[in-house]
PDB file of C-alpha atoms in Angstrom:
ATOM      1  CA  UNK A1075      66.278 -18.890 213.510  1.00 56.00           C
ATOM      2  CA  UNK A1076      62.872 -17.488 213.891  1.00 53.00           C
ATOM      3  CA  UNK A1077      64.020 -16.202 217.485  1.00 56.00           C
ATOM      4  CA  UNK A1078      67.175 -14.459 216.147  1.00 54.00           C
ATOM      5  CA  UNK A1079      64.972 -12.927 213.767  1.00 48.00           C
ATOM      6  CA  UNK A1080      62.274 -11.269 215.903  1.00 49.00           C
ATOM      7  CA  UNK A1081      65.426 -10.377 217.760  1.00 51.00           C
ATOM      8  CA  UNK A1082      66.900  -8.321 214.983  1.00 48.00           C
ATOM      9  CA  UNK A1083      63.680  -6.998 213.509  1.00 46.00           C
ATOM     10  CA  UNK A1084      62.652  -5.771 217.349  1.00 51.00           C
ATOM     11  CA  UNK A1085      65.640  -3.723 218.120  1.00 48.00           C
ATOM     12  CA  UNK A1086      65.784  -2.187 214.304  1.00 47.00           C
ATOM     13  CA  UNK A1087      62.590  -0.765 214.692  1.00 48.00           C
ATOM     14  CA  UNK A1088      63.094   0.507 218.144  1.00 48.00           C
ATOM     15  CA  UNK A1089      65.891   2.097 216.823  1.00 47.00           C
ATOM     16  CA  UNK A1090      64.507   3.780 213.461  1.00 53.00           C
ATOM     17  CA  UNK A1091      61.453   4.954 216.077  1.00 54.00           C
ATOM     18  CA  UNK A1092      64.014   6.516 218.536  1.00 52.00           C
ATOM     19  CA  UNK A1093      66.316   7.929 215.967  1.00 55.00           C
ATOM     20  CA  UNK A1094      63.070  10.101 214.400  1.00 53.00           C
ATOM     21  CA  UNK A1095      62.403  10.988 218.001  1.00 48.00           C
ATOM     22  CA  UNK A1096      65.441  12.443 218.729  1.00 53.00           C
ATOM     23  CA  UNK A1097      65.394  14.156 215.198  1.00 52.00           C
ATOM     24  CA  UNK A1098      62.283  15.757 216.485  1.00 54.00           C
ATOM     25  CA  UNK A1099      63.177  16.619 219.641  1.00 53.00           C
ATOM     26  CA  UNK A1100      65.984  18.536 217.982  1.00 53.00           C
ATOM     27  CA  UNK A1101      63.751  20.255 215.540  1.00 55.00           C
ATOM     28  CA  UNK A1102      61.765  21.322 218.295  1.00 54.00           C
ATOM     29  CA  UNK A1103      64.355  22.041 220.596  1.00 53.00           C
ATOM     30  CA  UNK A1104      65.825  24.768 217.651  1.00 53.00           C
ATOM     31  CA  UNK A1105      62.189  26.067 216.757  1.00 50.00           C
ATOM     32  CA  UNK A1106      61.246  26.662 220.834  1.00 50.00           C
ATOM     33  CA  UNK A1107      64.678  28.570 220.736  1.00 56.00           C
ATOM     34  CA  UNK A1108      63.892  31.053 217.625  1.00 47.00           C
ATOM     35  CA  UNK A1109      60.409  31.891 219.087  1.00 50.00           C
ATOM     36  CA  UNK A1110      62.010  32.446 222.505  1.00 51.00           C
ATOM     37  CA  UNK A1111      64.586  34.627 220.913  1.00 51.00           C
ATOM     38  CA  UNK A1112      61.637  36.439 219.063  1.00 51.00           C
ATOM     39  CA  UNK A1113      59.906  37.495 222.081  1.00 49.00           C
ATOM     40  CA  UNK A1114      62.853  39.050 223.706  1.00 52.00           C
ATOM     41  CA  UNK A1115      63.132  41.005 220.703  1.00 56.00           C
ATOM     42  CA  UNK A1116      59.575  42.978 220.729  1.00 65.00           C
ATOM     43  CA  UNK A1117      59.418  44.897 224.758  1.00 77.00           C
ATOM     44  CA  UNK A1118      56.297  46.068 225.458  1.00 85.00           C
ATOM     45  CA  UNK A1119      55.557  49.966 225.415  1.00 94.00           C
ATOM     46  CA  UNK A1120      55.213  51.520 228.527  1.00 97.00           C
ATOM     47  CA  UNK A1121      51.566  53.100 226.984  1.00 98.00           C
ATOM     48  CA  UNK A1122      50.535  49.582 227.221  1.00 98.00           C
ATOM     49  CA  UNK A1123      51.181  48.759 230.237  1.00 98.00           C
ATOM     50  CA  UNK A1124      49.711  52.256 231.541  1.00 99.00           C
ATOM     51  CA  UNK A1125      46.622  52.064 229.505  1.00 99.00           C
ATOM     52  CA  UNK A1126      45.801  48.615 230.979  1.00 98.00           C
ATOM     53  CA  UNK A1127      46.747  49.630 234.507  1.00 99.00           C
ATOM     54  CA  UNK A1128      44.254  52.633 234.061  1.00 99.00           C
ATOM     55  CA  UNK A1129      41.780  50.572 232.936  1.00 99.00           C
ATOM     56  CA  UNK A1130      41.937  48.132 235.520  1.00 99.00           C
ATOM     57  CA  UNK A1131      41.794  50.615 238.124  1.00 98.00           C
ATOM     58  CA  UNK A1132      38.694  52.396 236.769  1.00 98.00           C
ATOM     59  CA  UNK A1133      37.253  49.255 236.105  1.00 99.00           C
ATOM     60  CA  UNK A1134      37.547  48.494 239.985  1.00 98.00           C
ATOM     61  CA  UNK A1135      36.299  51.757 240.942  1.00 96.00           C
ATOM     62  CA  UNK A1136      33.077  51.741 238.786  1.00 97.00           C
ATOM     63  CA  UNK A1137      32.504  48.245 240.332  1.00 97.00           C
ATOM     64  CA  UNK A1138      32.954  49.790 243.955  1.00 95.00           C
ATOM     65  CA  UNK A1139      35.797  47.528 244.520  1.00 97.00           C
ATOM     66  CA  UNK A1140      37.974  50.443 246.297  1.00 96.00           C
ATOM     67  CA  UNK A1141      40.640  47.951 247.801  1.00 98.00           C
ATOM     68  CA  UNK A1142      41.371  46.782 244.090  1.00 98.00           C
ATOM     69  CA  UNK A1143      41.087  51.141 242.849  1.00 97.00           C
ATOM     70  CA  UNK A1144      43.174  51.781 246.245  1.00 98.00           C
ATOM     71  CA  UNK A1145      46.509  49.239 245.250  1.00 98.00           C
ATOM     72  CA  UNK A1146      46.942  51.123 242.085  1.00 98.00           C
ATOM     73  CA  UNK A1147      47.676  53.968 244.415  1.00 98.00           C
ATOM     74  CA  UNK A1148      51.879  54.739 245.021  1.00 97.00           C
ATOM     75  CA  UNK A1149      53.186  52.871 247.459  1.00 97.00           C
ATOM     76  CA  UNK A1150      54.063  56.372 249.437  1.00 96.00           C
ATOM     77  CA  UNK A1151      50.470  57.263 249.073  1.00 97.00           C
ATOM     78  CA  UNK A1152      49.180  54.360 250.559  1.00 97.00           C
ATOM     79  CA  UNK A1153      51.755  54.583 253.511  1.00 97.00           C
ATOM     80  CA  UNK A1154      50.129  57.947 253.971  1.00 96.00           C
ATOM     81  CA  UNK A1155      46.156  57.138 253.056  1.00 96.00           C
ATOM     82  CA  UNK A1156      44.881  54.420 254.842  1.00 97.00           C
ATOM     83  CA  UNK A1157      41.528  52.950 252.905  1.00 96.00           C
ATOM     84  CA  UNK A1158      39.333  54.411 254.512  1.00 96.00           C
ATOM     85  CA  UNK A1159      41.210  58.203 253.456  1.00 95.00           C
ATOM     86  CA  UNK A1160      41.326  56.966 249.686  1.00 95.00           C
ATOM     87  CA  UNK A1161      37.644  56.247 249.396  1.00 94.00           C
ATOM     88  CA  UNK A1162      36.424  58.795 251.051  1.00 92.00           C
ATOM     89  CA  UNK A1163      38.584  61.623 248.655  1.00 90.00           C
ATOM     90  CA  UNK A1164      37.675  59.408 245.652  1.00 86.00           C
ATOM     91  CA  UNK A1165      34.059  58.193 245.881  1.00 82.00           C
ATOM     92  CA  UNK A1166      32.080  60.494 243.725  1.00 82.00           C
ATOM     93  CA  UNK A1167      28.901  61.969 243.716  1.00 86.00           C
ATOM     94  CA  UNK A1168      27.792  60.304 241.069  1.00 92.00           C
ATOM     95  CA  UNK A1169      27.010  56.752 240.258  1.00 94.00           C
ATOM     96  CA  UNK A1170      29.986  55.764 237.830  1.00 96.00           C
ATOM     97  CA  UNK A1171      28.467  54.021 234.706  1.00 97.00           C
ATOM     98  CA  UNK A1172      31.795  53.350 232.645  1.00 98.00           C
ATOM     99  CA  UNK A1173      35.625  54.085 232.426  1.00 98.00           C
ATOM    100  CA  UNK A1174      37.141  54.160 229.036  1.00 99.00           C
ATOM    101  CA  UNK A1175      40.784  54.699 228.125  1.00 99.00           C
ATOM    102  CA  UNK A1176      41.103  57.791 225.439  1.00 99.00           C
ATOM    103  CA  UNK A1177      44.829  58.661 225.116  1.00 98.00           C
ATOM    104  CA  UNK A1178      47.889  57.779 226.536  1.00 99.00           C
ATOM    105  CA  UNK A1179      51.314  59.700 226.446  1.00 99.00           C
ATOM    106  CA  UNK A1180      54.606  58.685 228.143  1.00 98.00           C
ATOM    107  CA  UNK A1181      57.443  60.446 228.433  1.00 97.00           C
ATOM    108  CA  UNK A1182      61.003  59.150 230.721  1.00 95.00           C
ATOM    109  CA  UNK A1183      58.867  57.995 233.796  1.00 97.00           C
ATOM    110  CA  UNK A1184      55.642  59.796 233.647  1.00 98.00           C
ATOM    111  CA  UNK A1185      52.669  59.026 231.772  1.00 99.00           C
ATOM    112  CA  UNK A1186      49.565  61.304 231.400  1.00 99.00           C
ATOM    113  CA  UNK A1187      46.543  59.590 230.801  1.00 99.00           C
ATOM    114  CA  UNK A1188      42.924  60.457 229.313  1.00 99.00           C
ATOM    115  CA  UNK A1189      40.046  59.003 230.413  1.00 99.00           C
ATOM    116  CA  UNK A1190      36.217  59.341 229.341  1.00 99.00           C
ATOM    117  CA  UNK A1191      34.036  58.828 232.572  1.00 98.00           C
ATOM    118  CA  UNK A1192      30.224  57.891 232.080  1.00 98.00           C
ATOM    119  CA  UNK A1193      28.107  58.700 235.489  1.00 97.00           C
ATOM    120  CA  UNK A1194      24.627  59.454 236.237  1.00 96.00           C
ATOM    121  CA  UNK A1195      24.255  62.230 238.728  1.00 92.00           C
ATOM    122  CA  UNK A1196      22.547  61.139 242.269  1.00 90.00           C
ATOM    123  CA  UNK A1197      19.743  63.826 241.881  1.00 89.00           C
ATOM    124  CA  UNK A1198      17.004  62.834 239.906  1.00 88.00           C
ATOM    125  CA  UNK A1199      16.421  64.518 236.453  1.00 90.00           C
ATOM    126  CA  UNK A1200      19.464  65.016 235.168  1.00 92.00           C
ATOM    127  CA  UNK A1201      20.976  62.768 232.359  1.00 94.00           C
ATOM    128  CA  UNK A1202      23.591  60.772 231.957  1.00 96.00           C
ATOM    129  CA  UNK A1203      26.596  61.989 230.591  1.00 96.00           C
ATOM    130  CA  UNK A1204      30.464  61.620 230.036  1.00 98.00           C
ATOM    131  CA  UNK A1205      33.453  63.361 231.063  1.00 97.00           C
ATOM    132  CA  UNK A1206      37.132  63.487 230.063  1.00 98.00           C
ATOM    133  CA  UNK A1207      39.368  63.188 233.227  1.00 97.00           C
ATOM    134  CA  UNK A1208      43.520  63.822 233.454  1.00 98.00           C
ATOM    135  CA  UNK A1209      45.394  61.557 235.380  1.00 98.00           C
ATOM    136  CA  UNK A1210      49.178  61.057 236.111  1.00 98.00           C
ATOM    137  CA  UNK A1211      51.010  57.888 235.938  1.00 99.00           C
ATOM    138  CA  UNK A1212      54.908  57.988 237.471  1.00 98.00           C
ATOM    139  CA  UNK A1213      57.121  54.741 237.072  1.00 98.00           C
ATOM    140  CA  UNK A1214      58.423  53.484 240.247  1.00 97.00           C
ATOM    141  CA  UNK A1215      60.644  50.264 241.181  1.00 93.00           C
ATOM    142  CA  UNK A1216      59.615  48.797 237.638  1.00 95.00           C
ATOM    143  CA  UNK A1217      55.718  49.252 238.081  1.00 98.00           C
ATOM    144  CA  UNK A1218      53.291  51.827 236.845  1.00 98.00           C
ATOM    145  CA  UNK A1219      51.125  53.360 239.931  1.00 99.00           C
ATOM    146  CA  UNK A1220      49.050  56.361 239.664  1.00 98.00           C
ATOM    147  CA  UNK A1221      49.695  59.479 241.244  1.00 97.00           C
ATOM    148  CA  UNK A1222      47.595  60.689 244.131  1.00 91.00           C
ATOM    149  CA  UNK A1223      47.765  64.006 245.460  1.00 85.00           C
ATOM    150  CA  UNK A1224      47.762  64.345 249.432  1.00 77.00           C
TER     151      UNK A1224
END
């Protein structure tokens, strides 16, 4: 009688604890689906994908990193501009000291993009200081690349 007992009180329990598991697998399952719904709702603005693009690539260039500054380049430019080409048109002559994003403004495929540039001349006794710099931004096979004149 005992046996029967453990019996009965082993599989109720195994089912009460698997019936509230499957309940919450369901109410997870159904939460998981609104936030996934959510996100598709809310597409990202192409000024923020520009903006971080930008400041990615001036990050890399004030770091010297020119191969990282150089992929950000069109693909047609860089079929063009081997390495090499690209760092020696866009090395300054200045040590870059910072690379800020201003303004951003899209329109279709284009973006236009401001950008304050802090640099120390190479010369000695002249100060610091900060410029704004223009640069274009096209859209191209679903990526952002900045323009580079030839």
């Amino acid at each position: 009688m005992m046996n029967e007992v453990m019996i009965f009180f082993r599989s109720s329990v195994t089912f009460s604890r698997f019936g509230r598991l499957k309940s919450w697998g369901i109410i997870g399952a159904a939460c998981l689906s609104v936030l996934g719904g959510c996100a598709t709702f809310a597409p990202r603005e192409p000024e923020a994908d520009v903006r971080e693009r930008a400041q990615a690539r001036w990050d890399a260039q004030v770091a010297g990193n020119w191969e990282k500054a150089y992929s950000f380049a069109t693909p047609a430019y860089r079929k063009a501009v081997d390495l090499f080409g690209f760092r020696s048109r866009s090395a300054p002559a200045v040590k870059l000291k910072s690379a800020d994003v201003v303004n951003v403004k899209c329109k279709d495929a284009t973006c236009d993009v401001t950008m304050r540039i802090g640099f120390a001349p190479l010369q000695r006794g002249y100060p610091e200081t900060t410029t704004d710099l223009e640069e274009r931004w096209i859209l191209e096979a679903g990526e952002w690349w900045r323009y580079e004149r030839f």
